GROMACS .gro file of C-alpha atoms in nm:
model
  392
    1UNK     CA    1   3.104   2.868   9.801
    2UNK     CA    2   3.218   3.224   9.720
    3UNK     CA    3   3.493   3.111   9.594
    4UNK     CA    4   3.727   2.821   9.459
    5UNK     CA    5   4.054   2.734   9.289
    6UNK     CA    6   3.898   2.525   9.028
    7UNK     CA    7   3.551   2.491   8.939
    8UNK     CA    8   3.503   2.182   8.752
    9UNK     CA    9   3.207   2.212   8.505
   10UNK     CA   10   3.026   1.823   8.465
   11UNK     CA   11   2.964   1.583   8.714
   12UNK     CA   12   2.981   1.269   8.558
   13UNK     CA   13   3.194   1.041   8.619
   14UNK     CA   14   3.508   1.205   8.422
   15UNK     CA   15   3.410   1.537   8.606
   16UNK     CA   16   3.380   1.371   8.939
   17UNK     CA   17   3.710   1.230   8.889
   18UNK     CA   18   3.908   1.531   8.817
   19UNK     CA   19   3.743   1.698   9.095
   20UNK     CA   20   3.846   1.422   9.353
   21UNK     CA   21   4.230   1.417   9.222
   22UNK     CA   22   4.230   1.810   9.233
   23UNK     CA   23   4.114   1.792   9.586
   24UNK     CA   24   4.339   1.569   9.701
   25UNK     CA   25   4.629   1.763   9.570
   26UNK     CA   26   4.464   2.037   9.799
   27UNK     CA   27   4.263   2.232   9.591
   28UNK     CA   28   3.923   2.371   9.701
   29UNK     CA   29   3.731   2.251   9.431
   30UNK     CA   30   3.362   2.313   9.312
   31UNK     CA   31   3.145   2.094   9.087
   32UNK     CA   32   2.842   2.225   8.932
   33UNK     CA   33   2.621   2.033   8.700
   34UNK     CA   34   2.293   2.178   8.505
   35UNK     CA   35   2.116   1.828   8.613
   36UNK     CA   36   2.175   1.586   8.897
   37UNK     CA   37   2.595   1.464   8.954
   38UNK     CA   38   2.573   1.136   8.754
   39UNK     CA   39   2.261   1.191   8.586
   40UNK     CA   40   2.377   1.189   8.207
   41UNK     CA   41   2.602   0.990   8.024
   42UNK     CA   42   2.760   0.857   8.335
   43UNK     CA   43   2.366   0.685   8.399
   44UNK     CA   44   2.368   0.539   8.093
   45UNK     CA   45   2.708   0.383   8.126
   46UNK     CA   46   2.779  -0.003   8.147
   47UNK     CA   47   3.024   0.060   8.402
   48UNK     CA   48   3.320  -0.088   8.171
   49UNK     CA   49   3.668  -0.081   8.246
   50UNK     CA   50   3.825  -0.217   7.974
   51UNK     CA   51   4.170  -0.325   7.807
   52UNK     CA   52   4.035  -0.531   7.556
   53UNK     CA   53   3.852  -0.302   7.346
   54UNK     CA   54   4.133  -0.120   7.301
   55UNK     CA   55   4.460  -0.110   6.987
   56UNK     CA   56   4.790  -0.029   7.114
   57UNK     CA   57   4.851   0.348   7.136
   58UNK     CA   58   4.775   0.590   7.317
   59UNK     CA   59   4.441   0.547   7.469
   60UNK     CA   60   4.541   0.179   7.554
   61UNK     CA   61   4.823   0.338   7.730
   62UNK     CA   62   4.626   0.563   7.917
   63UNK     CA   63   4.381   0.222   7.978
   64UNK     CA   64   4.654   0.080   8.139
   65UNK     CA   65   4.727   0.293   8.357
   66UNK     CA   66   4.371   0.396   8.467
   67UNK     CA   67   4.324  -0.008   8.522
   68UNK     CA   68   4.623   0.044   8.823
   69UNK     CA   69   4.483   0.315   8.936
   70UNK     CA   70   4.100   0.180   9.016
   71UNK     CA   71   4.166  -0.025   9.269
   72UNK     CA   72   4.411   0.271   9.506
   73UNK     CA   73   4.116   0.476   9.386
   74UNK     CA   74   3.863   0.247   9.542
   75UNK     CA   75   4.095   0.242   9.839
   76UNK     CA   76   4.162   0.545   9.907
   77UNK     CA   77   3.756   0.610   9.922
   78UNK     CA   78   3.665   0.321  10.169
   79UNK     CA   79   3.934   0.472  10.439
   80UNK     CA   80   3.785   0.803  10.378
   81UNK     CA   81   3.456   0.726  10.342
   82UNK     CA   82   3.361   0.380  10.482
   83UNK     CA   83   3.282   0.070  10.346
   84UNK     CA   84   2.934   0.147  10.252
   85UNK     CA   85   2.990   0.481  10.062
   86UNK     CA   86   3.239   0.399   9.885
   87UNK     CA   87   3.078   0.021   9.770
   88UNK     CA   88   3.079   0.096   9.376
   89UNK     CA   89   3.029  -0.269   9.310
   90UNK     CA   90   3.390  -0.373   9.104
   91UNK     CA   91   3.389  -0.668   8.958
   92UNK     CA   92   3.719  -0.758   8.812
   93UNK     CA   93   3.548  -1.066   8.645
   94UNK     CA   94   3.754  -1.029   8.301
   95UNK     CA   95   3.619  -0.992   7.956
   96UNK     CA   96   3.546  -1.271   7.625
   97UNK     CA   97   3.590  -1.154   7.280
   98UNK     CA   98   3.532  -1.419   7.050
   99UNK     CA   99   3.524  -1.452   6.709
  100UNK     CA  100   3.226  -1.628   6.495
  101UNK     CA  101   3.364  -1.643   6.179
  102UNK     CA  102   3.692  -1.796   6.031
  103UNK     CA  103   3.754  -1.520   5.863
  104UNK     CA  104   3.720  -1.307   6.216
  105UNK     CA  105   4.014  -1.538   6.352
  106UNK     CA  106   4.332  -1.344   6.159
  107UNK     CA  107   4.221  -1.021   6.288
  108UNK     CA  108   4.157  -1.130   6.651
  109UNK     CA  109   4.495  -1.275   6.696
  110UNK     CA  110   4.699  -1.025   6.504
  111UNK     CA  111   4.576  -0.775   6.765
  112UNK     CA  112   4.598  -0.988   7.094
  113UNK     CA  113   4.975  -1.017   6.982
  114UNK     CA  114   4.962  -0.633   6.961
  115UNK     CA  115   4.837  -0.589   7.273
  116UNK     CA  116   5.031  -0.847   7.494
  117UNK     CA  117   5.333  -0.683   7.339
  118UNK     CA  118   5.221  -0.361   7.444
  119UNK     CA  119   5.149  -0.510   7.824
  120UNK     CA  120   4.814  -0.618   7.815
  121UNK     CA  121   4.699  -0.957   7.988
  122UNK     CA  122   4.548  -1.124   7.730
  123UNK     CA  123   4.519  -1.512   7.655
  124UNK     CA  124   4.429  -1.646   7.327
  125UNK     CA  125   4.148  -1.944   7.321
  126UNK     CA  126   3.987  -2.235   7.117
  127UNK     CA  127   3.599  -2.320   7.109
  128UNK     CA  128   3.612  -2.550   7.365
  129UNK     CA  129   3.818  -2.353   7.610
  130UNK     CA  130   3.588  -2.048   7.557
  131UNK     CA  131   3.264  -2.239   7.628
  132UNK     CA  132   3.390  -2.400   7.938
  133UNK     CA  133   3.419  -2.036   8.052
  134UNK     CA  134   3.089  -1.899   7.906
  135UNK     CA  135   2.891  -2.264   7.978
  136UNK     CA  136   2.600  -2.069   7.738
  137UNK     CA  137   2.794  -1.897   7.501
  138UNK     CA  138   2.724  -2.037   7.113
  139UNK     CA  139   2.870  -2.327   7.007
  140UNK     CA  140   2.946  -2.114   6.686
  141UNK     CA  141   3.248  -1.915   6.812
  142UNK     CA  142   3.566  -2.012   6.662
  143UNK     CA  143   3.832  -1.866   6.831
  144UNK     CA  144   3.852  -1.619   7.166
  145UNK     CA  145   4.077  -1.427   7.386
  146UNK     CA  146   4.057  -1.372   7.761
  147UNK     CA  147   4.138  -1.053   7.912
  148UNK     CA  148   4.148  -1.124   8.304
  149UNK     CA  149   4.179  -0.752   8.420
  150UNK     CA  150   3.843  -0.630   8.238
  151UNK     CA  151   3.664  -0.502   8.483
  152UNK     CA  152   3.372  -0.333   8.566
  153UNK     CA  153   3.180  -0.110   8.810
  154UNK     CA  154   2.842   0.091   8.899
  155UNK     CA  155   2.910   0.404   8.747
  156UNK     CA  156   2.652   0.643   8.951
  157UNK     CA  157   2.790   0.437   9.238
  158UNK     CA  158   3.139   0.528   9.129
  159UNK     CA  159   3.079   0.918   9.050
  160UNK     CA  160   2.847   0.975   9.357
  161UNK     CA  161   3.183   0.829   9.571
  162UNK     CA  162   3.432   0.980   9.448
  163UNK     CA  163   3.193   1.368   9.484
  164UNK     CA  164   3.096   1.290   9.851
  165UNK     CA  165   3.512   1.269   9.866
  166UNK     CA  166   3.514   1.628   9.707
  167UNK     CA  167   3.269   1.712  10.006
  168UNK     CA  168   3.469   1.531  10.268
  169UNK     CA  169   3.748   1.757  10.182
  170UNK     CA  170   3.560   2.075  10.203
  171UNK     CA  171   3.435   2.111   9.868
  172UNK     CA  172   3.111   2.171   9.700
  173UNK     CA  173   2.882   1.978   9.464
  174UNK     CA  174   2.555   2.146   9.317
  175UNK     CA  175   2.336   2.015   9.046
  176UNK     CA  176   2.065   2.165   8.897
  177UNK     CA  177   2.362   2.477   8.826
  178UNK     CA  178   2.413   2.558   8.477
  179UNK     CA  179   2.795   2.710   8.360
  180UNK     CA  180   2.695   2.971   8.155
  181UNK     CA  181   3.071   3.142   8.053
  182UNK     CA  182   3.394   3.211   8.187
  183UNK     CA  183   3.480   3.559   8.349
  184UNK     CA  184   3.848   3.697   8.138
  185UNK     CA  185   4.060   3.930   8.278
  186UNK     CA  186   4.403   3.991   8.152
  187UNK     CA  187   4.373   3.715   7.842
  188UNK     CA  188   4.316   3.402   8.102
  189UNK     CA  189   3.998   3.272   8.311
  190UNK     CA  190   3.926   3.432   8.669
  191UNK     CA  191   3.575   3.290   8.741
  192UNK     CA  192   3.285   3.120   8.607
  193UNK     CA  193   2.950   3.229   8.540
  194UNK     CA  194   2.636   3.050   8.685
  195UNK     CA  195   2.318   3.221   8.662
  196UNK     CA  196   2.353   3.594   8.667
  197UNK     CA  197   2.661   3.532   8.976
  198UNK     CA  198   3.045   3.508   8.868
  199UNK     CA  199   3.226   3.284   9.082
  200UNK     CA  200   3.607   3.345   9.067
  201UNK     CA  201   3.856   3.052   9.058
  202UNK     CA  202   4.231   3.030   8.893
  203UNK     CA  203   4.100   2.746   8.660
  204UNK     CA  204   3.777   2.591   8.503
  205UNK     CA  205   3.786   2.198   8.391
  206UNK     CA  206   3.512   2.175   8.116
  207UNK     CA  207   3.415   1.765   8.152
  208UNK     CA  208   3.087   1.821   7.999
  209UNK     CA  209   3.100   1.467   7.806
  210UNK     CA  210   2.881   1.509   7.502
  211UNK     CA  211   2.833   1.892   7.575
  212UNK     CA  212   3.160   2.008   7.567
  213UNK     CA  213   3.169   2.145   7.258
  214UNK     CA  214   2.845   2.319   7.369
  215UNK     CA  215   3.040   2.434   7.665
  216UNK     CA  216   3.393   2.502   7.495
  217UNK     CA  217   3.179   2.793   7.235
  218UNK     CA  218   3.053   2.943   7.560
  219UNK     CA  219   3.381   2.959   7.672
  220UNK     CA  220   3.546   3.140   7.369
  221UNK     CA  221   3.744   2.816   7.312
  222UNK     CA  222   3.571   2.604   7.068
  223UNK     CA  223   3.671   2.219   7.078
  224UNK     CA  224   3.537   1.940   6.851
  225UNK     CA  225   3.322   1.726   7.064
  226UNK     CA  226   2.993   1.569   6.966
  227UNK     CA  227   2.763   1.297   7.069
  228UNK     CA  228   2.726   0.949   6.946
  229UNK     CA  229   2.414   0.805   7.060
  230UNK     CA  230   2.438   0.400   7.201
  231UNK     CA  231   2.122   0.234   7.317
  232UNK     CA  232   2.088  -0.074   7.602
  233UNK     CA  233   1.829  -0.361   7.659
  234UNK     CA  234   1.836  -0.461   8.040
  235UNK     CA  235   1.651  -0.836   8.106
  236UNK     CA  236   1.479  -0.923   8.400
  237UNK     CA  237   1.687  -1.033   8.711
  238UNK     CA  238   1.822  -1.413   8.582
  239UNK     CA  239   2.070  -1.671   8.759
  240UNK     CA  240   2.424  -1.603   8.641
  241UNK     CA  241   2.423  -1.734   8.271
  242UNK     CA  242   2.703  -1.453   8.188
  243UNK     CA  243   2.987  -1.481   8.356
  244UNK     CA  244   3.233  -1.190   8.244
  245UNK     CA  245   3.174  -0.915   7.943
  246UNK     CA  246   3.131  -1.105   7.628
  247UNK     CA  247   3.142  -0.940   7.295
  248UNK     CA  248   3.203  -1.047   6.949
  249UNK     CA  249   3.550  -0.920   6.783
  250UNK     CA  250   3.370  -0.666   6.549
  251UNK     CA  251   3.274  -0.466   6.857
  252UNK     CA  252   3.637  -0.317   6.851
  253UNK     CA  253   3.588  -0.235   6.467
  254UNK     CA  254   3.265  -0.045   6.580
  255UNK     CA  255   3.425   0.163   6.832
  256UNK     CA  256   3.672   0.284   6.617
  257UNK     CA  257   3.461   0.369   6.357
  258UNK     CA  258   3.375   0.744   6.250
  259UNK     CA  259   3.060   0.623   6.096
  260UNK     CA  260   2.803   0.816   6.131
  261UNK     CA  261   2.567   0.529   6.016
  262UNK     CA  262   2.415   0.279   6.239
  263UNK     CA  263   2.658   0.004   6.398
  264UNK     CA  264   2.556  -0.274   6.586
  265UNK     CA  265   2.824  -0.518   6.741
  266UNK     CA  266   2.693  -0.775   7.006
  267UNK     CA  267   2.809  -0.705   7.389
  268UNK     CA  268   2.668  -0.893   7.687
  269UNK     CA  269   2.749  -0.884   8.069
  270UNK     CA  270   2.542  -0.965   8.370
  271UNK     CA  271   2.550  -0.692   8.651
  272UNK     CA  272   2.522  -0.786   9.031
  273UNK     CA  273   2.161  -0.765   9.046
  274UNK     CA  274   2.117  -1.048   8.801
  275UNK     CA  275   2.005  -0.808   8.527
  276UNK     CA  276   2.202  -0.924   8.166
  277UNK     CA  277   2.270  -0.574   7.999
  278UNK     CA  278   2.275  -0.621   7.603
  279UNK     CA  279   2.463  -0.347   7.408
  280UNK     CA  280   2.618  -0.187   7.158
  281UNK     CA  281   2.514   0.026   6.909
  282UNK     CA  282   2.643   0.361   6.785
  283UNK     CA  283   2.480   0.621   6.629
  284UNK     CA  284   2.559   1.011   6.536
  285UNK     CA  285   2.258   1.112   6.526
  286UNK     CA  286   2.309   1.456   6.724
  287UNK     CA  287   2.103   1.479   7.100
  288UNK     CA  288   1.793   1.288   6.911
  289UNK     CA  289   1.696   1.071   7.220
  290UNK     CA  290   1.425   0.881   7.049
  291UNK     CA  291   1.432   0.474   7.153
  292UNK     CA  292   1.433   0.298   6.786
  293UNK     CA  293   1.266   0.009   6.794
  294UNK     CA  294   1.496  -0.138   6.474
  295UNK     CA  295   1.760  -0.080   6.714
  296UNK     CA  296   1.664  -0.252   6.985
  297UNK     CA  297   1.543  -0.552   6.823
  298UNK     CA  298   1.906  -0.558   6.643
  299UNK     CA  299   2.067  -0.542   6.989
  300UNK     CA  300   1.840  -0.839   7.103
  301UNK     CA  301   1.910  -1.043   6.787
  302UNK     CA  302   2.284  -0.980   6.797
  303UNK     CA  303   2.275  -1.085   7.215
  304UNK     CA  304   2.042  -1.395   7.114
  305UNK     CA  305   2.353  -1.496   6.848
  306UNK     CA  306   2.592  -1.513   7.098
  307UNK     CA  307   2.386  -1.682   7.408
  308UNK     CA  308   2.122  -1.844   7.245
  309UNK     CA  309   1.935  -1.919   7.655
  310UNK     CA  310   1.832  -1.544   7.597
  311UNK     CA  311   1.608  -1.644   7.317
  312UNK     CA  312   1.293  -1.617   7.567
  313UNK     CA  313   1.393  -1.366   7.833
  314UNK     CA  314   1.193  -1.074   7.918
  315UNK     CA  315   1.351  -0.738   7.874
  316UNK     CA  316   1.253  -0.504   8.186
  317UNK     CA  317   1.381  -0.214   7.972
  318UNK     CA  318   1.568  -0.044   7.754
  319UNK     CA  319   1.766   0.302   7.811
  320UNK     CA  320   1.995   0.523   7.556
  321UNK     CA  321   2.222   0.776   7.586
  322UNK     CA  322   2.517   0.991   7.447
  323UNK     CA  323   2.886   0.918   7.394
  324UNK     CA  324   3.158   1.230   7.383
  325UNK     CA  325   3.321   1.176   7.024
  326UNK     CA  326   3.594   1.331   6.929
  327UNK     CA  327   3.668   1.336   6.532
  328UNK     CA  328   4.034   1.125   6.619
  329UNK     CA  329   3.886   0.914   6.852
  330UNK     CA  330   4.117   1.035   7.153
  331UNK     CA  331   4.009   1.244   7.474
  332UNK     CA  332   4.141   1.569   7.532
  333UNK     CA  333   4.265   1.652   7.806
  334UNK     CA  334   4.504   1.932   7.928
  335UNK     CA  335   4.466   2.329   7.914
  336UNK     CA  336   4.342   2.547   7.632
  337UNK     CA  337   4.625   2.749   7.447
  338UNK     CA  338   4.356   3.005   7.334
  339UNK     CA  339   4.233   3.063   7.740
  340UNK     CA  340   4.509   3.000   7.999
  341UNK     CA  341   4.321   2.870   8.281
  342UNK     CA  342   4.021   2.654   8.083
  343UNK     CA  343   4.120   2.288   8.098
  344UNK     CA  344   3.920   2.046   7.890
  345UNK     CA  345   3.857   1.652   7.993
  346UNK     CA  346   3.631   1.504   7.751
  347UNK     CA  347   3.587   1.292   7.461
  348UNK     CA  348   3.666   0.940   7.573
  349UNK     CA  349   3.333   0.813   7.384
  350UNK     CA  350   3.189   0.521   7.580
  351UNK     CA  351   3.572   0.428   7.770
  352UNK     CA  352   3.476   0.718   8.005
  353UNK     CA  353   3.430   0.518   8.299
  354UNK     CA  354   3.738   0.287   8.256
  355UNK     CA  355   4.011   0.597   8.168
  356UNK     CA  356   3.837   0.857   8.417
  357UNK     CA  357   4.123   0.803   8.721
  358UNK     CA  358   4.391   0.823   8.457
  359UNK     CA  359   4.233   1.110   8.283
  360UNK     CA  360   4.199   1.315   8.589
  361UNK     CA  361   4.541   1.213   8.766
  362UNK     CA  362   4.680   1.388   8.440
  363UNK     CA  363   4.520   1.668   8.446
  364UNK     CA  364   4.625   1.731   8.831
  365UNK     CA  365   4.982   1.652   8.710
  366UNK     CA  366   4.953   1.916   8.428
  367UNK     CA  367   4.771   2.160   8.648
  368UNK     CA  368   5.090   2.108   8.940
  369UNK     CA  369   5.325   2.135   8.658
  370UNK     CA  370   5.427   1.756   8.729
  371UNK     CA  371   5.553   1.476   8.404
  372UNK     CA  372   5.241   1.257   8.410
  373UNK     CA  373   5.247   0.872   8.386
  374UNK     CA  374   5.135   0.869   8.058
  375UNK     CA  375   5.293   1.064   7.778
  376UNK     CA  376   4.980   1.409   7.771
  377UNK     CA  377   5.116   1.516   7.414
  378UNK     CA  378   4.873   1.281   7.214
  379UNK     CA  379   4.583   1.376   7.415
  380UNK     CA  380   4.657   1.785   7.408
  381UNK     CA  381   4.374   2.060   7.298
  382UNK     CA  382   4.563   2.184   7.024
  383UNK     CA  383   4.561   1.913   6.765
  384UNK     CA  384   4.404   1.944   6.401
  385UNK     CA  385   4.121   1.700   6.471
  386UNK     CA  386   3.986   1.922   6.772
  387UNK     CA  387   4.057   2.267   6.633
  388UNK     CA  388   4.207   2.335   6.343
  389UNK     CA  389   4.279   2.694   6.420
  390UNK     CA  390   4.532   2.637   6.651
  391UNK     CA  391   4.892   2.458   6.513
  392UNK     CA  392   5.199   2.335   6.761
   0.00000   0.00000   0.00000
């Protein structure tokens, strides 16, 4: 492609998802990627869609609204595409937080109230109605709530659909292409620069997840994003002893947290294959990829705590990756003041796959000059947390 009208720089899943919304809005879009579409953070995603995770505010509003917008999404691929290239494997199969502690109980229902009065589907449970849901879940928990509209999906699945979409409609993916600047002229962007070629387009969408900020100094526009490391254990294929996502109520303590020590908060699902995928932990520990085995074995004690038939199941393997943190624990989304024409998509930390259709219908609203859905201010570039520089 010689040229384009927005080059979107990431193809993950928040990447691949602003690229599909620009080009159905009509732009001829062009993703690059320095590695293979999918092959980062979005690979070493869960696949979670959730509401439950999630305070009123912002981000739950934009949770919402990406939760309506899955399912046209996922339509809107099979007519184009066909049943088989656009199977991403959804599961709407709801979400569990329980509480295993008295003293977890308060906390738990204070924000299910929160959230059903902000519009979420939540119901609040006993012991005994949580177990008959999870048949193996402890016999510990104390309390629970049931989100029905958790959801989850494949996430290469989901970003390699919604690209060959981008293709469908005449645009280009390469990987193995490495954004190396922007090209200026007149004080806004005119092209990108791969290698030693300058490609021109009217706008650039850095959705670099954890490399953003990497990207956004190489753009002249310097954002705070960094990485937050989370490993995964992955068992060997099992009959369905997990039902929907189960997690213990400090999990949504953890992902709110600016810690930069260790936290470990107990998360288990079953995927389609039969696998039982056995999270969460959260680490800033920059791009250190290193596997620690403390960390692991912390995951696998935390799982064993809340389904206690995992005591003696084999782990096939374990994976980690990186989260996009932002300092405020909001994405960013919308153009940069300091470069008209560099738009930034980033920083939704390990909710990536669940906001990425509301994130990038957003952005095509900004980029059209259309009121989005959800109110954009929150989310904007210029906000102290990302760069103090700049004041609105």
């Amino acid at each position: 492609m010689e040229s384009a009208d927005v080059v979107v720089v990431g193809a993950g899943i928040v990447g691949a998802a602003c690229a599909e919304a620009l080009s159905a809005a009509g732009r001829r879009v062009l993703v690059v990627d320095r590695g293979a579409p999918a092959g980062a953070t979005t690979a070493s995603g869960e696949g979670n869609v959730l509401l439950s995770d999630k305070a009123p505010g912002p981000e739950l509003r934009l949770a919402l609204a990406s939760r309506r917008l899955w399912p046209q999404l996922l339509e809107t691929l099979r007519a184009e595409l066909g049943e088989d290239l656009a199977d991403v494997e959804w599961e709407s199969k709801g979400g569990l937080v329980v509480a295993l502690h008295e003293d977890s109980i308060g906390p738990l229902r204070i924000l299910t109230e929160a959230q059903r009065e902000a519009g979420v589907d939540v119901q609040d449970l006993g012991q005994g109605a949580a177990c008959a849901m999870e048949p193996h879940l402890t016999r510990a928990v104390t309390a629970a709530a049931h989100y029905p509209e958790d959801a989850q999906v494949q996430p290469v699945l989901a970003a390699t659909a919604l690209l060959a979409a981008v293709r469908a409609r005449g645009g280009e993916v390469r990987g193995g292409t490495e954004a190396r600047g922007l090209v200026v002229q007149g004080g806004r962007v005119a092209g990108v620069r791969i290698g030693g070629d300058a490609v021109p387009c009217g706008a650039v969408v850095n959705a670099c997840g954890p490399w953003a900020g990497h990207f956004s100094v190489a753009a002249g526009a310097p954002i705070e994003i960094l990485p937050r490391r989370g490993m995964v254990l992955v068992t060997a294929p099992l009959p369905r002893v997990v039902g929907r996502k189960v997690y213990a109520a400090d999990y949504v303590a953890a992902v709110a947290s600016g810690d930069v020590d260790l936290r470990v908060s107990p998360v288990v699902e079953s995927t389609a294959t039969g696998t039982v995928l056995i999270g969460s932990s959260r680490q800033r520990v920059g791009f250190d990829e290193s596997l620690e085995v403390e960390v692991l074995r912390r995951l696998a004690r935390s799982a064993v705590r809340l389904f206690p038939v995992l005591k003696d199941v084999p782990v096939m393997r374990a994976y980690g990756g990186f989260r996009p943190y932002t300092p405020d624990h909001l994405p960013v989304i919308g153009e940069d003041p300091r470069m008209p024409g560099l738009w930034h998509a980033g920083g939704h930390e390990g909710a990536g796959i669940g906001l990425a259709p509301g994130t990038a219908r957003m952005l095509a609203d900004l980029m059209d000059r259309r009121r989005p859905e959800v109110d954009p201010v929150p989310f904007r570039v210029a906000r102290p947390a990302l760069m103090a520089e700049v004041r609105t």
